[in-house]
Coordinates of C-alpha atoms and ligand atoms in Angstrom, one line a residue:
X1 CA 26.5 -25.7 -3.4
X2 CA 23.6 -28.1 -3.1
X3 CA 20.1 -26.9 -3.8
X4 CA 18.4 -28.9 -1.2
X5 CA 18.8 -29.3 2.6
X6 CA 20.4 -32.2 4.4
X7 CA 20.3 -32.9 8.2
X8 CA 23.6 -31.0 8.5
X9 CA 23.2 -28.0 6.2
X10 CA 20.8 -25.7 4.4
X11 CA 20.6 -25.8 0.6
X12 CA 20.8 -22.7 -1.6
X13 CA 17.0 -22.5 -2.0
X14 CA 16.4 -22.4 1.7
X15 CA 19.1 -19.9 2.2
X16 CA 17.8 -17.6 -0.5
X17 CA 14.3 -17.8 0.8
X18 CA 15.5 -17.1 4.4
X19 CA 17.4 -13.9 3.5
X20 CA 14.8 -12.7 1.1
X21 CA 12.0 -12.9 3.6
X22 CA 14.3 -11.7 6.5
X23 CA 15.1 -8.5 4.6
X24 CA 11.5 -8.1 3.6
X25 CA 10.3 -8.4 7.3
X26 CA 13.1 -6.1 8.5
X27 CA 12.1 -3.4 6.0
X28 CA 8.3 -3.9 6.6
X29 CA 8.5 -3.4 10.4
X30 CA 9.8 0.1 10.5
X31 CA 7.8 1.0 7.3
X32 CA 4.5 0.0 9.2
X33 CA 5.5 2.1 12.2
X34 CA 6.5 5.2 10.2
X35 CA 3.4 5.0 8.0
X36 CA 1.1 4.7 11.0
X37 CA 2.7 7.6 12.8
X38 CA 3.0 10.0 9.8
X39 CA 0.8 13.1 10.2
X40 CA -2.0 13.7 7.8
X41 CA -3.2 17.2 8.5
X42 CA -2.4 18.7 5.0
X43 CA -3.1 17.4 1.6
X44 CA 0.6 16.7 1.0
X45 CA 1.0 14.9 4.2
X46 CA -2.0 12.7 3.5
X47 CA -0.7 11.9 0.0
X48 CA 2.7 10.9 1.4
X49 CA 1.1 8.8 4.1
X50 CA -1.1 7.0 1.5
X51 CA 1.8 6.4 -0.8
X52 CA 3.8 4.8 2.1
X53 CA 0.8 2.7 3.1
X54 CA 0.3 1.5 -0.5
X55 CA 4.0 0.5 -0.6
X56 CA 3.7 -1.3 2.8
X57 CA 0.6 -3.2 1.6
X58 CA 2.1 -4.1 -1.8
X59 CA 5.4 -5.3 -0.5
X60 CA 3.5 -7.1 2.3
X61 CA 1.3 -8.9 -0.1
X62 CA 4.3 -9.9 -2.3
X63 CA 6.0 -11.2 0.9
X64 CA 2.9 -13.2 1.7
X65 CA 3.1 -15.1 -1.6
X66 CA 6.9 -15.6 -1.3
X67 CA 6.3 -16.9 2.2
X68 CA 3.8 -19.5 1.0
X69 CA 6.5 -20.7 -1.5
X70 CA 9.1 -20.7 1.3
X71 CA 6.9 -22.7 3.7
X72 CA 5.9 -25.1 0.9
X73 CA 9.6 -25.7 0.2
X74 CA 10.5 -26.1 3.9
X75 CA 7.9 -28.8 4.3
X76 CA 9.5 -30.9 1.6
X77 CA 13.0 -30.5 3.1
X78 CA 14.8 -32.0 6.1
X79 CA 15.4 -29.5 8.9
X80 CA 19.2 -29.4 9.7
X81 CA 19.9 -30.7 13.2
X82 CA 20.9 -28.1 15.9
X83 CA 24.5 -27.6 16.6
X84 CA 24.5 -28.0 20.4
X85 CA 25.8 -30.3 23.1
X86 CA 22.4 -31.8 24.1
X87 CA 18.7 -31.1 23.7
X88 CA 17.6 -28.5 26.3
X89 CA 15.3 -25.6 26.7
X90 CA 17.3 -23.6 24.2
X91 CA 17.0 -26.0 21.3
X92 CA 13.2 -26.4 22.0
X93 CA 12.9 -22.7 22.1
X94 CA 14.9 -22.3 18.9
X95 CA 12.6 -24.7 17.1
X96 CA 9.5 -23.2 18.5
X97 CA 10.7 -19.7 17.4
X98 CA 11.4 -21.0 13.9
X99 CA 7.8 -22.2 13.7
X100 CA 6.6 -18.9 15.2
X101 CA 8.5 -17.1 12.4
X102 CA 7.0 -19.3 9.7
X103 CA 3.6 -18.5 11.2
X104 CA 4.4 -14.8 11.3
X105 CA 5.3 -14.8 7.6
X106 CA 1.7 -15.8 6.8
X107 CA -0.3 -14.3 9.7
X108 CA 1.2 -10.8 9.9
X109 CA 0.6 -9.9 6.2
X110 CA -2.8 -11.8 6.1
X111 CA -4.1 -9.9 9.1
X112 CA -3.0 -6.6 7.5
X113 CA -4.7 -7.7 4.3
X114 CA -8.0 -8.5 6.1
X115 CA -7.9 -5.1 7.7
X116 CA -7.4 -3.5 4.3
X117 CA -10.1 -5.5 2.6
X118 CA -12.7 -4.8 5.4
X119 CA -12.2 -1.0 5.0
X120 CA -13.0 1.2 2.1
X121 CA -10.7 3.6 0.4
X122 CA -7.3 4.9 1.5
X123 CA -4.1 3.6 0.1
X124 CA -4.8 0.8 -2.4
X125 CA -2.6 -2.2 -3.0
X126 CA -0.7 -1.5 -6.3
X127 CA -1.9 -4.4 -8.3
X128 CA -4.7 -5.2 -10.8
X129 CA -6.5 -7.9 -8.8
X130 CA -8.9 -5.8 -6.8
X131 CA -8.7 -4.7 -3.2
X132 CA -11.1 -7.2 -1.6
X133 CA -10.5 -10.7 -0.1
X134 CA -13.0 -13.5 -0.5
X135 CA -15.0 -14.1 2.7
X136 CA -14.0 -10.7 4.2
X137 CA -17.0 -8.3 4.3
X138 CA -16.5 -4.5 4.1
X139 CA -17.3 -3.9 7.7
X140 CA -16.0 -1.4 10.3
X141 CA -16.2 -4.0 13.1
X142 CA -14.1 -6.6 11.1
X143 CA -11.6 -3.9 10.2
X144 CA -11.2 -2.8 13.8
X145 CA -10.6 -6.4 15.0
X146 CA -8.2 -7.1 12.1
X147 CA -6.3 -3.9 12.8
X148 CA -5.7 -4.8 16.5
X149 CA -4.9 -8.4 15.5
X150 CA -2.3 -7.1 12.9
X151 CA -0.7 -5.1 15.7
X152 CA -0.5 -8.0 18.3
X153 CA 0.7 -10.4 15.6
X154 CA 3.5 -7.8 14.8
X155 CA 4.4 -7.8 18.6
X156 CA 4.6 -11.7 18.5
X157 CA 6.8 -11.5 15.4
X158 CA 9.1 -9.0 17.0
X159 CA 9.4 -11.0 20.2
X160 CA 10.2 -14.2 18.2
X161 CA 12.7 -12.3 16.1
X162 CA 14.5 -10.9 19.1
X163 CA 14.9 -14.4 20.5
X164 CA 15.9 -15.7 17.0
X165 CA 18.6 -13.2 16.4
X166 CA 19.9 -13.4 20.0
X167 CA 20.2 -17.2 19.6
X168 CA 22.0 -16.9 16.2
X169 CA 24.5 -14.4 17.7
X170 CA 25.0 -16.5 20.8
X171 CA 25.9 -19.5 18.6
X172 CA 28.3 -17.3 16.6
X173 CA 30.0 -15.3 19.3
X174 CA 29.8 -17.5 22.4
X175 CA 29.7 -21.1 21.1
X176 CA 31.6 -20.1 18.0
X177 CA 29.9 -22.9 16.0
X178 CA 28.6 -22.9 12.4
X179 CA 24.9 -22.1 13.1
X180 CA 25.0 -18.6 11.6
X181 CA 27.7 -19.4 9.0
X182 CA 25.6 -22.4 7.6
X183 CA 22.7 -20.0 6.9
X184 CA 25.2 -17.8 4.9
X185 CA 26.6 -18.4 1.4
X186 CA 30.3 -18.7 2.4
X187 CA 32.4 -21.5 4.0
X188 CA 31.6 -23.2 7.2
X189 CA 34.2 -24.5 9.7
X190 CA 33.4 -23.4 13.3
X191 CA 33.8 -25.3 16.6
X192 CA 32.4 -28.9 16.2
X193 CA 29.2 -29.6 18.0
X194 CA 27.0 -32.7 18.5
X195 CA 23.9 -32.5 16.3
X196 CA 20.6 -32.5 18.1
X197 CA 17.4 -33.5 16.2
X198 CA 14.6 -30.9 15.9
X199 CA 11.9 -31.0 18.6
X200 CA 8.8 -32.6 17.0
X201 CA 6.2 -30.8 19.1
X202 CA 7.5 -27.3 18.3
X203 CA 5.0 -26.7 15.4
X204 CA 2.2 -27.6 17.9
X205 CA 3.6 -25.2 20.5
X206 CA 3.9 -22.4 17.9
X207 CA 0.2 -23.0 16.8
X208 CA -0.9 -22.7 20.5
X209 CA 1.1 -19.5 21.0
X210 CA -0.4 -18.0 17.8
X211 CA -4.0 -19.0 18.9
X212 CA -3.4 -17.3 22.3
X213 CA -2.1 -14.2 20.5
X214 CA -5.2 -14.2 18.2
X215 CA -7.4 -14.5 21.3
X216 CA -5.6 -11.6 23.0
X217 CA -5.9 -9.4 19.9
X218 CA -9.7 -10.2 19.7
X219 CA -10.2 -9.5 23.4
X220 CA -8.4 -6.1 23.2
X221 CA -10.4 -5.0 20.2
X222 CA -13.7 -5.9 21.9
X223 CA -12.8 -4.2 25.1
X224 CA -11.5 -1.1 23.2
X225 CA -14.3 -0.6 20.8
X226 CA -17.2 0.9 23.0
X227 CA -14.9 3.8 23.9
X228 CA -14.7 5.0 20.3
X229 CA -18.3 6.3 20.1
X230 CA -18.5 7.4 23.8
X231 CA -19.3 11.0 23.0
X232 CA -22.3 10.5 20.8
X233 CA -25.1 12.9 21.7
X234 CA -28.2 11.2 23.0
X235 CA -31.3 12.2 21.0
X236 CA -34.9 11.6 22.0
X237 CA -37.4 10.7 19.4
X238 CA -40.0 13.6 19.4
X239 CA -43.7 12.7 19.5
X240 CA -45.4 13.8 16.2
X241 CA -48.0 12.6 13.8
X242 CA -45.6 10.0 12.4
X243 CA -43.2 7.7 14.3
X244 CA -40.0 6.6 12.5
X245 CA -39.6 2.8 13.0
X246 CA -36.6 2.1 10.8
X247 CA -34.2 4.1 8.8
X248 CA -30.7 4.7 7.4
X249 CA -28.8 8.0 7.0
X250 CA -25.8 7.3 4.8
X251 CA -23.1 9.4 3.3
X252 CA -20.5 8.6 0.6
X253 CA -17.3 10.5 -0.1
X254 CA -14.7 9.9 -2.9
X255 CA -11.1 9.5 -1.7
X256 CA -8.2 8.8 -4.1
X257 CA -10.9 8.0 -6.7
X258 CA -12.7 5.3 -4.8
X259 CA -16.0 5.6 -2.9
X260 CA -15.9 5.4 0.9
X261 CA -19.4 5.0 2.3
X262 CA -20.7 5.1 5.8
X263 CA -23.5 6.5 7.9
X264 CA -24.9 8.0 11.1
X265 CA -26.1 5.5 13.7
X266 CA -28.0 8.0 15.9
X267 CA -30.5 10.5 14.5
X268 CA -34.1 11.5 15.1
X269 CA -36.9 12.8 12.9
X270 CA -40.0 14.7 13.8
X271 CA -42.5 14.5 10.9
X272 CA -45.8 16.2 10.4
X273 CA -47.4 15.2 7.1
X274 CA -50.8 15.2 5.4
X275 CA -51.3 13.7 2.0
X276 CA -53.5 16.6 1.1
X277 CA -52.4 20.1 1.9
X278 CA -54.7 21.3 4.8
X279 CA -56.9 24.3 4.0
X280 CA -55.0 27.5 4.6
X281 CA -51.6 25.8 4.8
X282 CA -48.8 26.2 2.2
X283 CA -47.2 22.8 2.6
X284 CA -48.0 19.1 3.4
X285 CA -46.2 19.5 6.7
X286 CA -42.7 19.8 8.3
X287 CA -39.8 17.6 9.0
X288 CA -37.0 18.3 11.6
X289 CA -34.1 15.9 11.6
X290 CA -31.4 15.9 14.2
X291 CA -28.2 13.9 13.7
X292 CA -25.6 13.0 16.4
X293 CA -22.4 13.6 14.4
X294 CA -20.3 11.4 16.8
X295 CA -22.3 8.4 15.7
X296 CA -20.7 8.4 12.2
X297 CA -18.7 5.5 10.8
X298 CA -16.9 6.1 7.5
X299 CA -14.7 3.2 6.5
X300 CA -11.1 3.6 7.5
X301 CA -11.4 7.4 7.9
X302 CA -14.0 7.6 10.6
X303 CA -11.6 9.2 13.2
X304 CA -10.3 11.6 10.6
X305 CA -13.8 12.6 9.5
X306 CA -14.8 13.3 13.1
X307 CA -11.6 15.2 13.9
X308 CA -10.1 18.6 13.4
X309 CA -10.8 20.3 10.1
X310 CA -13.6 18.0 9.2
X311 CA -16.9 17.5 11.3
X312 CA -15.1 18.4 14.6
X313 CA -17.7 16.4 16.5
X314 CA -16.5 17.5 19.9
X315 CA -17.2 21.2 19.0
X316 CA -20.2 20.6 16.8
X317 CA -22.0 17.5 18.1
X318 CA -25.2 17.8 16.2
X319 CA -26.4 18.6 12.7
X320 CA -30.0 19.7 11.9
X321 CA -32.3 19.7 8.9
X322 CA -35.6 21.6 9.1
X323 CA -37.8 21.8 6.1
X324 CA -41.3 22.3 4.7
X325 CA -42.7 19.4 2.7
X326 CA -44.0 20.5 -0.7
X327 CA -45.2 18.6 -3.7
X328 CA -43.5 19.0 -7.1
X329 CA -45.1 17.3 -10.1
X330 CA -45.8 13.8 -9.0
X331 CA -43.3 13.7 -6.1
X332 CA -42.2 15.6 -3.0
X333 CA -39.4 18.0 -2.0
X334 CA -38.3 19.0 1.5
X335 CA -37.3 22.7 1.2
X336 CA -35.5 24.1 4.2
X337 CA -32.2 24.6 6.1
X338 CA -29.4 22.2 6.7
X339 CA -27.1 23.2 9.6
X340 CA -23.7 21.5 10.0
X341 CA -20.9 22.9 12.1
X342 CA -23.4 25.7 12.9
X343 CA -23.3 26.8 9.2
X344 CA -26.9 27.0 8.0
X345 CA -27.5 26.6 4.3
X346 CA -30.7 26.5 2.2
X347 CA -31.2 22.9 0.9
X348 CA -33.8 21.1 -1.2
X349 CA -34.2 17.4 -0.8
X350 CA -36.3 15.7 -3.4
X351 CA -37.7 12.4 -2.2
X352 CA -40.0 9.5 -3.1
X353 CA -42.8 8.6 -0.8
X354 CA -45.0 5.5 -0.7
X355 CA -47.9 5.2 1.7
X356 CA -49.6 1.9 2.4
X357 CA -52.3 2.3 5.0
X358 CA -50.6 3.8 8.0
X359 CA -47.1 3.0 6.9
X360 CA -44.9 5.4 4.9
X361 CA -41.6 4.7 3.2
X362 CA -39.5 7.6 2.0
X363 CA -36.2 7.7 0.1
X364 CA -34.2 10.7 -0.9
X365 CA -30.7 11.6 -2.1
X366 CA -28.8 14.8 -2.0
X367 CA -25.3 15.9 -3.2
X368 CA -23.6 18.5 -1.0
X369 CA -20.3 20.4 -1.4
X370 CA -18.3 19.8 1.7
X371 CA -16.6 23.2 1.4
X372 CA -19.9 25.0 2.0
X373 CA -19.7 23.7 5.6
X374 CA -15.9 24.4 6.0
X375 CA -15.1 20.6 5.9
X376 CA -11.7 19.5 4.8
X377 CA -10.6 23.0 3.6
X378 CA -7.0 21.9 3.6
X379 CA -7.8 19.2 1.0
X380 CA -7.7 21.3 -2.1
X381 CA -6.8 18.5 -4.5
X382 CA -10.1 16.9 -5.6
X383 CA -8.2 13.8 -6.8
X384 CA -7.4 13.1 -3.2
X385 CA -10.8 14.1 -1.7
X386 CA -13.7 15.1 -4.0
X387 CA -15.8 18.1 -3.0
X388 CA -19.1 16.3 -3.6
X389 CA -20.6 14.3 -0.7
X390 CA -23.7 12.3 -1.4
X391 CA -26.2 11.9 1.4
X392 CA -29.0 9.4 1.2
X393 CA -31.9 9.0 3.6
X394 CA -34.4 6.2 3.7
X395 CA -36.9 5.7 6.4
X396 CA -40.1 3.9 7.4
X397 CA -42.7 5.7 9.6
X398 CA -46.1 4.7 10.9
X399 CA -49.0 7.1 11.5
X400 CA -49.6 7.7 15.2
X401 CA -53.3 8.0 16.1
X402 CA -54.0 11.6 17.2
Ligands
HEM501 C1 19.0 -10.5 11.0 C2 18.2 -11.3 11.1 C3 18.3 -12.8 11.1 C4 19.3 -13.7 11.4 C5 20.7 -13.3 11.9 C6 18.8 -15.0 11.2 C7 19.6 -16.2 11.4 C8 19.2 -17.5 11.2 C9 19.9 -18.6 11.3 C10 21.4 -18.7 11.7 C11 19.2 -19.7 11.1 C12 19.6 -21.2 11.1 C13 19.3 -21.8 12.4 C14 19.8 -23.2 12.5 O1 20.7 -23.5 11.7 O2 19.3 -23.9 13.3 C15 17.8 -19.2 10.8 C16 16.8 -20.0 10.6 C17 15.5 -19.6 10.4 N1 15.2 -18.2 10.3 FE1 16.3 -16.6 10.6 N2 17.5 -15.0 10.8 C18 17.2 -13.7 10.8 C19 15.9 -13.2 10.4 C20 14.8 -14.0 10.2 C21 13.5 -13.5 9.9 C22 13.1 -12.0 9.8 C23 12.7 -14.6 9.8 C24 11.2 -14.6 9.4 C25 10.3 -13.9 9.9 C26 13.5 -15.8 10.0 C27 13.0 -17.0 9.9 C28 13.8 -18.2 10.1 C29 13.3 -19.5 10.1 C30 11.8 -19.9 9.9 C31 14.3 -20.4 10.2 C32 14.3 -21.9 10.3 C33 14.6 -22.5 9.0 C34 14.4 -24.0 9.1 O3 15.2 -24.7 9.7 O4 13.3 -24.5 8.6 N3 14.8 -15.4 10.2 N4 17.9 -17.9 10.9
HEM502 C1 4.7 -8.7 5.8 C2 4.5 -8.3 6.8 C3 4.0 -7.0 7.5 C4 4.6 -6.4 8.5 C5 5.9 -6.9 9.2 C6 3.8 -5.3 8.9 C7 4.1 -4.5 10.0 C8 3.3 -3.4 10.4 C9 3.6 -2.6 11.5 C10 4.8 -2.7 12.4 C11 2.6 -1.7 11.6 C12 2.4 -0.6 12.6 C13 1.6 -1.1 13.8 C14 1.2 0.0 14.6 O1 2.1 0.8 15.1 O2 0.0 0.1 14.9 C15 1.6 -2.0 10.5 C16 0.4 -1.3 10.3 C17 -0.4 -1.6 9.3 N1 -0.3 -2.5 8.3 FE1 1.2 -3.9 8.2 N2 2.7 -5.2 8.1 C18 2.8 -6.3 7.1 C19 2.0 -6.5 6.1 C20 0.8 -5.8 5.8 C21 -0.1 -6.0 4.7 C22 0.1 -7.1 3.6 C23 -1.1 -5.1 4.8 C24 -2.3 -4.9 3.9 C25 -2.5 -5.4 2.7 C26 -0.8 -4.2 5.9 C27 -1.6 -3.2 6.3 C28 -1.3 -2.4 7.4 C29 -2.2 -1.4 7.9 C30 -3.5 -0.9 7.2 C31 -1.7 -0.8 9.0 C32 -2.2 0.3 9.9 C33 -3.1 -0.4 10.9 C34 -3.9 0.6 11.8 O3 -3.7 1.8 11.7 O4 -4.7 0.1 12.6 N3 0.4 -4.7 6.5 N4 2.1 -3.1 9.8

């Protein structure tokens, strides 16, 4: 059997590549659907889901590299002529679908990979080359778009595949020609047909269809995204002696050994503060922070963190921190109560403060145990989800004239 293609038959390299990637795709499609739909309510379910996703990603990345080799090889080879009576819609469609499938072999795994690289944590690729991709930032917005694009690319792949397999079967069963047999490893010898040259504009048609699919995926992700944070509680900034002009309230968790960080977009802080403790007072002042829990983004696990068993944002929409500001040695501490899920706990937040004229910068970090607030109680294995959660707050405030 010849290694290379001719205009009448496929060589052994093309055939091997075809069936290797075909089997890969046919395994990956149901694996992606099953992994996406698997429940993750208990620690065991989450571990199983993560394992299947790691397998999906690892096989997918391997398939991506095999596909590059396959396409590189195809570009050096003649494409066998169609077995048909004349050029018609069907041969043009067959060629376009071939190019759609070549595109899918690159674009489907690549979009999944971009989604993976843009999120933090959850189901690593099993290989030693890191989890990031050059040029892909770790960003919830990029992850969201890439996730939808991966999905619409999968739909385009499935549509092309249905046409492709139907065409192959039609040749085999209705026309009884050698189209399917010549992609196999056995003998050929079906009904003779007149060869028809491949349609030269098919690659261009396929590129246009892929661009339209990309545009549709992008549009869907943009239309879809405002709905996600629809139930964020509105907070009004209280009028106090200091007005917060800028700030970040971030949290970091450790899932499957890697850090997943995120933060709350909506929060307010009422601050009363004097550099010197006023006569008769026991503290420098008071701080009251209110946080809209629904405004959290946390890598790929935002929805899970806001849902049942975790923050349960729909039942407990706000968290509060109310504290007195005291000085300790050369620095400050806020000593008070943190209330999350209506569970109030005494908390001390040490923080650094720099005041230049009427502008103050503060920065503080705190480590909490999620179990104190009944968060993720089903996750008892700390290798899957660590108990410690770090919280860091940094803000800039300006003194408001009394
Ligand atoms: C059960 C599934 C499949 C069957 C029965 C099948 C059958 C065939 C046949 C018979 C051909 C040769 C067509 C011809 O001679 O003109 C072919 C070509 C091709 N197949 Fe498939 N295929 C399957 C799955 C796939 C999958 C999953 C992919 C990739 C995603 C794929 C990609 C291609 C490509 C790109 C070509 C064109 C090769 C070339 O001429 O450059 N096929 N397939
Ligand atoms: C080789 C081809 C691949 C195929 C055919 C494929 C197929 C699928 C399918 C059918 C789904 C389910 C879609 C849904 O129901 O939402 C899915 C989801 C997913 N795939 Fe792939 N995939 C491939 C490669 C990859 C790769 C290489 C990665 C990452 C490195 C990846 C990451 C993901 C992720 C993270 C999801 C879940 C998306 C979400 O929940 O938004 N996939 N994939």
